[in-house]
């Protein structure tokens, strides 16, 4: 699944805007739902600060 | 228990940006019980915006306070991929805003009119209840808090996540969003009254770099990269390398990122008792990413329709809410549809083409160059696109 590096994340919500699965929530910090995420990688590519990465579904 | 203690309102507004605060202000001014829920501790910070706005667009919806305006722009320059300058000088047309002050000011004005501004409240879920009202839950900060109302205005920004629960598909295609990076730069090399735009695939693929002077030797420098040509971290890398090249030894602060929707505005804007406004409704000019004026206008119209829709018995007349959609479509909808169609053309232009346009425009009188002229010149060499665009303009 896709994971967020909280140190790099600026909490801008760009990834949420493109997520086709509604798998990302911005509350106090950014969270990605392991149930909903399909590791499609759209959010990873668009992140302006390279805060997201995908491990190819290994940790699911 | 009183309604206030019960967290029952006539209208819930989610997001205290320009759209949300204008909506809350308009609805509260009309005497409705309104709450304005904001994720962060205060509205307006951090700034994820170039802060440029046209005179007309701003003053159409709100009387700006002097402290919201950092500087006045009197000229502009567009720099082509190979470095050809096109000077544009046709009188003062815009301001650079202090969004932190303006957003906080608008939220405070909404509160003065009677809206209850509730910060530190990220709405984690929203749903329709069996009695036809809507419930928003904030479940991230200690005990879960609930808010209910028969009418809901979602102004939750580029994420536009809550709308999905009500049947809107607001997920943006990578070609419909710019991945942006923003910074404040202090340097002696900043021209105080001139905004500068850099185009080209080296500067910002499918977007542009902007320099917006905000006075006192400071400027907003930012850029957007179209999502379909982005890779992880590219906007930040490009921005920092641009600043290092253009403003050596500059002081760089407030480095932030953010998404800029360059999509068609969402249709419909209203479903039953739920309305979308601002970036959440993709009410942005797809050519240049401008959104402030549209958000202010849309928020105000949404808030006014919401106020009118509440019946004496406290329920919401959904048909009245659709006045918002019609007002928007009539006044800004067509204009933004045209911009979206033109975006297609801009995206298809390669660097050599941008250079050719710049080359021919650079010989013209700067006082006579306008956006329209830039586009006419571009279309002259791509007549098929002109035909396509003509259908949209008539």
JSON list of N, CA, C and O in Angstrom, two decimals, chain B residues 26 28 31 89 100 128 132 145 173 184 248 259 266 289 336:
[
{"chain": "B", "resi": 26, "resn": "UNK", "atom": "N", "xyz": [-22.90, 35.43, 4.40]},
{"chain": "B", "resi": 26, "resn": "UNK", "atom": "CA", "xyz": [-24.16, 35.75, 3.74]},
{"chain": "B", "resi": 26, "resn": "UNK", "atom": "C", "xyz": [-25.34, 35.11, 4.46]},
{"chain": "B", "resi": 26, "resn": "UNK", "atom": "O", "xyz": [-26.40, 35.74, 4.63]},
{"chain": "B", "resi": 28, "resn": "UNK", "atom": "N", "xyz": [-25.48, 34.08, 7.67]},
{"chain": "B", "resi": 28, "resn": "UNK", "atom": "CA", "xyz": [-25.66, 34.64, 9.01]},
{"chain": "B", "resi": 28, "resn": "UNK", "atom": "C", "xyz": [-26.28, 36.03, 8.95]},
{"chain": "B", "resi": 28, "resn": "UNK", "atom": "O", "xyz": [-27.13, 36.39, 9.77]},
{"chain": "B", "resi": 31, "resn": "UNK", "atom": "N", "xyz": [-29.81, 36.16, 8.97]},
{"chain": "B", "resi": 31, "resn": "UNK", "atom": "CA", "xyz": [-30.47, 35.77, 10.22]},
{"chain": "B", "resi": 31, "resn": "UNK", "atom": "C", "xyz": [-30.48, 34.28, 10.51]},
{"chain": "B", "resi": 31, "resn": "UNK", "atom": "O", "xyz": [-31.16, 33.83, 11.44]},
{"chain": "B", "resi": 89, "resn": "UNK", "atom": "N", "xyz": [1.84, 46.12, -20.63]},
{"chain": "B", "resi": 89, "resn": "UNK", "atom": "CA", "xyz": [1.67, 47.29, -19.77]},
{"chain": "B", "resi": 89, "resn": "UNK", "atom": "C", "xyz": [0.41, 48.04, -20.18]},
{"chain": "B", "resi": 89, "resn": "UNK", "atom": "O", "xyz": [0.45, 48.95, -20.98]},
{"chain": "B", "resi": 100, "resn": "UNK", "atom": "N", "xyz": [-3.31, 35.57, 4.32]},
{"chain": "B", "resi": 100, "resn": "UNK", "atom": "CA", "xyz": [-3.42, 35.21, 5.73]},
{"chain": "B", "resi": 100, "resn": "UNK", "atom": "C", "xyz": [-4.35, 36.21, 6.44]},
{"chain": "B", "resi": 100, "resn": "UNK", "atom": "O", "xyz": [-5.24, 35.82, 7.19]},
{"chain": "B", "resi": 128, "resn": "UNK", "atom": "N", "xyz": [-26.29, 11.90, 5.43]},
{"chain": "B", "resi": 128, "resn": "UNK", "atom": "CA", "xyz": [-27.69, 12.31, 5.52]},
{"chain": "B", "resi": 128, "resn": "UNK", "atom": "C", "xyz": [-28.38, 11.41, 6.54]},
{"chain": "B", "resi": 128, "resn": "UNK", "atom": "O", "xyz": [-28.21, 10.19, 6.52]},
{"chain": "B", "resi": 132, "resn": "UNK", "atom": "N", "xyz": [-33.80, 13.54, 7.04]},
{"chain": "B", "resi": 132, "resn": "UNK", "atom": "CA", "xyz": [-33.51, 14.47, 5.95]},
{"chain": "B", "resi": 132, "resn": "UNK", "atom": "C", "xyz": [-32.50, 15.54, 6.28]},
{"chain": "B", "resi": 132, "resn": "UNK", "atom": "O", "xyz": [-32.12, 16.32, 5.41]},
{"chain": "B", "resi": 145, "resn": "UNK", "atom": "N", "xyz": [-17.23, 15.13, 17.99]},
{"chain": "B", "resi": 145, "resn": "UNK", "atom": "CA", "xyz": [-18.27, 16.16, 18.06]},
{"chain": "B", "resi": 145, "resn": "UNK", "atom": "C", "xyz": [-19.17, 16.05, 16.84]},
{"chain": "B", "resi": 145, "resn": "UNK", "atom": "O", "xyz": [-18.70, 15.71, 15.75]},
{"chain": "B", "resi": 173, "resn": "UNK", "atom": "N", "xyz": [-8.68, 13.97, -12.43]},
{"chain": "B", "resi": 173, "resn": "UNK", "atom": "CA", "xyz": [-7.71, 13.28, -13.28]},
{"chain": "B", "resi": 173, "resn": "UNK", "atom": "C", "xyz": [-6.39, 14.04, -13.19]},
{"chain": "B", "resi": 173, "resn": "UNK", "atom": "O", "xyz": [-6.39, 15.27, -13.03]},
{"chain": "B", "resi": 184, "resn": "UNK", "atom": "N", "xyz": [8.03, 32.33, -0.31]},
{"chain": "B", "resi": 184, "resn": "UNK", "atom": "CA", "xyz": [8.26, 33.77, -0.18]},
{"chain": "B", "resi": 184, "resn": "UNK", "atom": "C", "xyz": [9.74, 34.00, -0.35]},
{"chain": "B", "resi": 184, "resn": "UNK", "atom": "O", "xyz": [10.55, 33.29, 0.26]},
{"chain": "B", "resi": 248, "resn": "UNK", "atom": "N", "xyz": [19.86, 34.63, -6.78]},
{"chain": "B", "resi": 248, "resn": "UNK", "atom": "CA", "xyz": [20.92, 34.05, -5.96]},
{"chain": "B", "resi": 248, "resn": "UNK", "atom": "C", "xyz": [21.04, 34.77, -4.62]},
{"chain": "B", "resi": 248, "resn": "UNK", "atom": "O", "xyz": [20.81, 35.99, -4.55]},
{"chain": "B", "resi": 259, "resn": "UNK", "atom": "N", "xyz": [-2.35, 21.73, -4.25]},
{"chain": "B", "resi": 259, "resn": "UNK", "atom": "CA", "xyz": [-2.92, 21.39, -5.55]},
{"chain": "B", "resi": 259, "resn": "UNK", "atom": "C", "xyz": [-3.79, 22.52, -6.05]},
{"chain": "B", "resi": 259, "resn": "UNK", "atom": "O", "xyz": [-4.48, 23.19, -5.28]},
{"chain": "B", "resi": 266, "resn": "UNK", "atom": "N", "xyz": [-17.71, 21.71, -11.14]},
{"chain": "B", "resi": 266, "resn": "UNK", "atom": "CA", "xyz": [-18.53, 20.54, -10.84]},
{"chain": "B", "resi": 266, "resn": "UNK", "atom": "C", "xyz": [-20.00, 20.78, -11.17]},
{"chain": "B", "resi": 266, "resn": "UNK", "atom": "O", "xyz": [-20.54, 21.83, -10.84]},
{"chain": "B", "resi": 289, "resn": "UNK", "atom": "N", "xyz": [-5.19, 29.19, -13.28]},
{"chain": "B", "resi": 289, "resn": "UNK", "atom": "CA", "xyz": [-5.29, 28.70, -11.91]},
{"chain": "B", "resi": 289, "resn": "UNK", "atom": "C", "xyz": [-5.87, 29.71, -10.93]},
{"chain": "B", "resi": 289, "resn": "UNK", "atom": "O", "xyz": [-5.87, 29.46, -9.72]},
{"chain": "B", "resi": 336, "resn": "UNK", "atom": "N", "xyz": [-15.74, 30.22, -17.43]},
{"chain": "B", "resi": 336, "resn": "UNK", "atom": "CA", "xyz": [-14.79, 29.20, -17.00]},
{"chain": "B", "resi": 336, "resn": "UNK", "atom": "C", "xyz": [-14.80, 27.98, -17.91]},
{"chain": "B", "resi": 336, "resn": "UNK", "atom": "O", "xyz": [-13.79, 27.30, -18.06]}
]
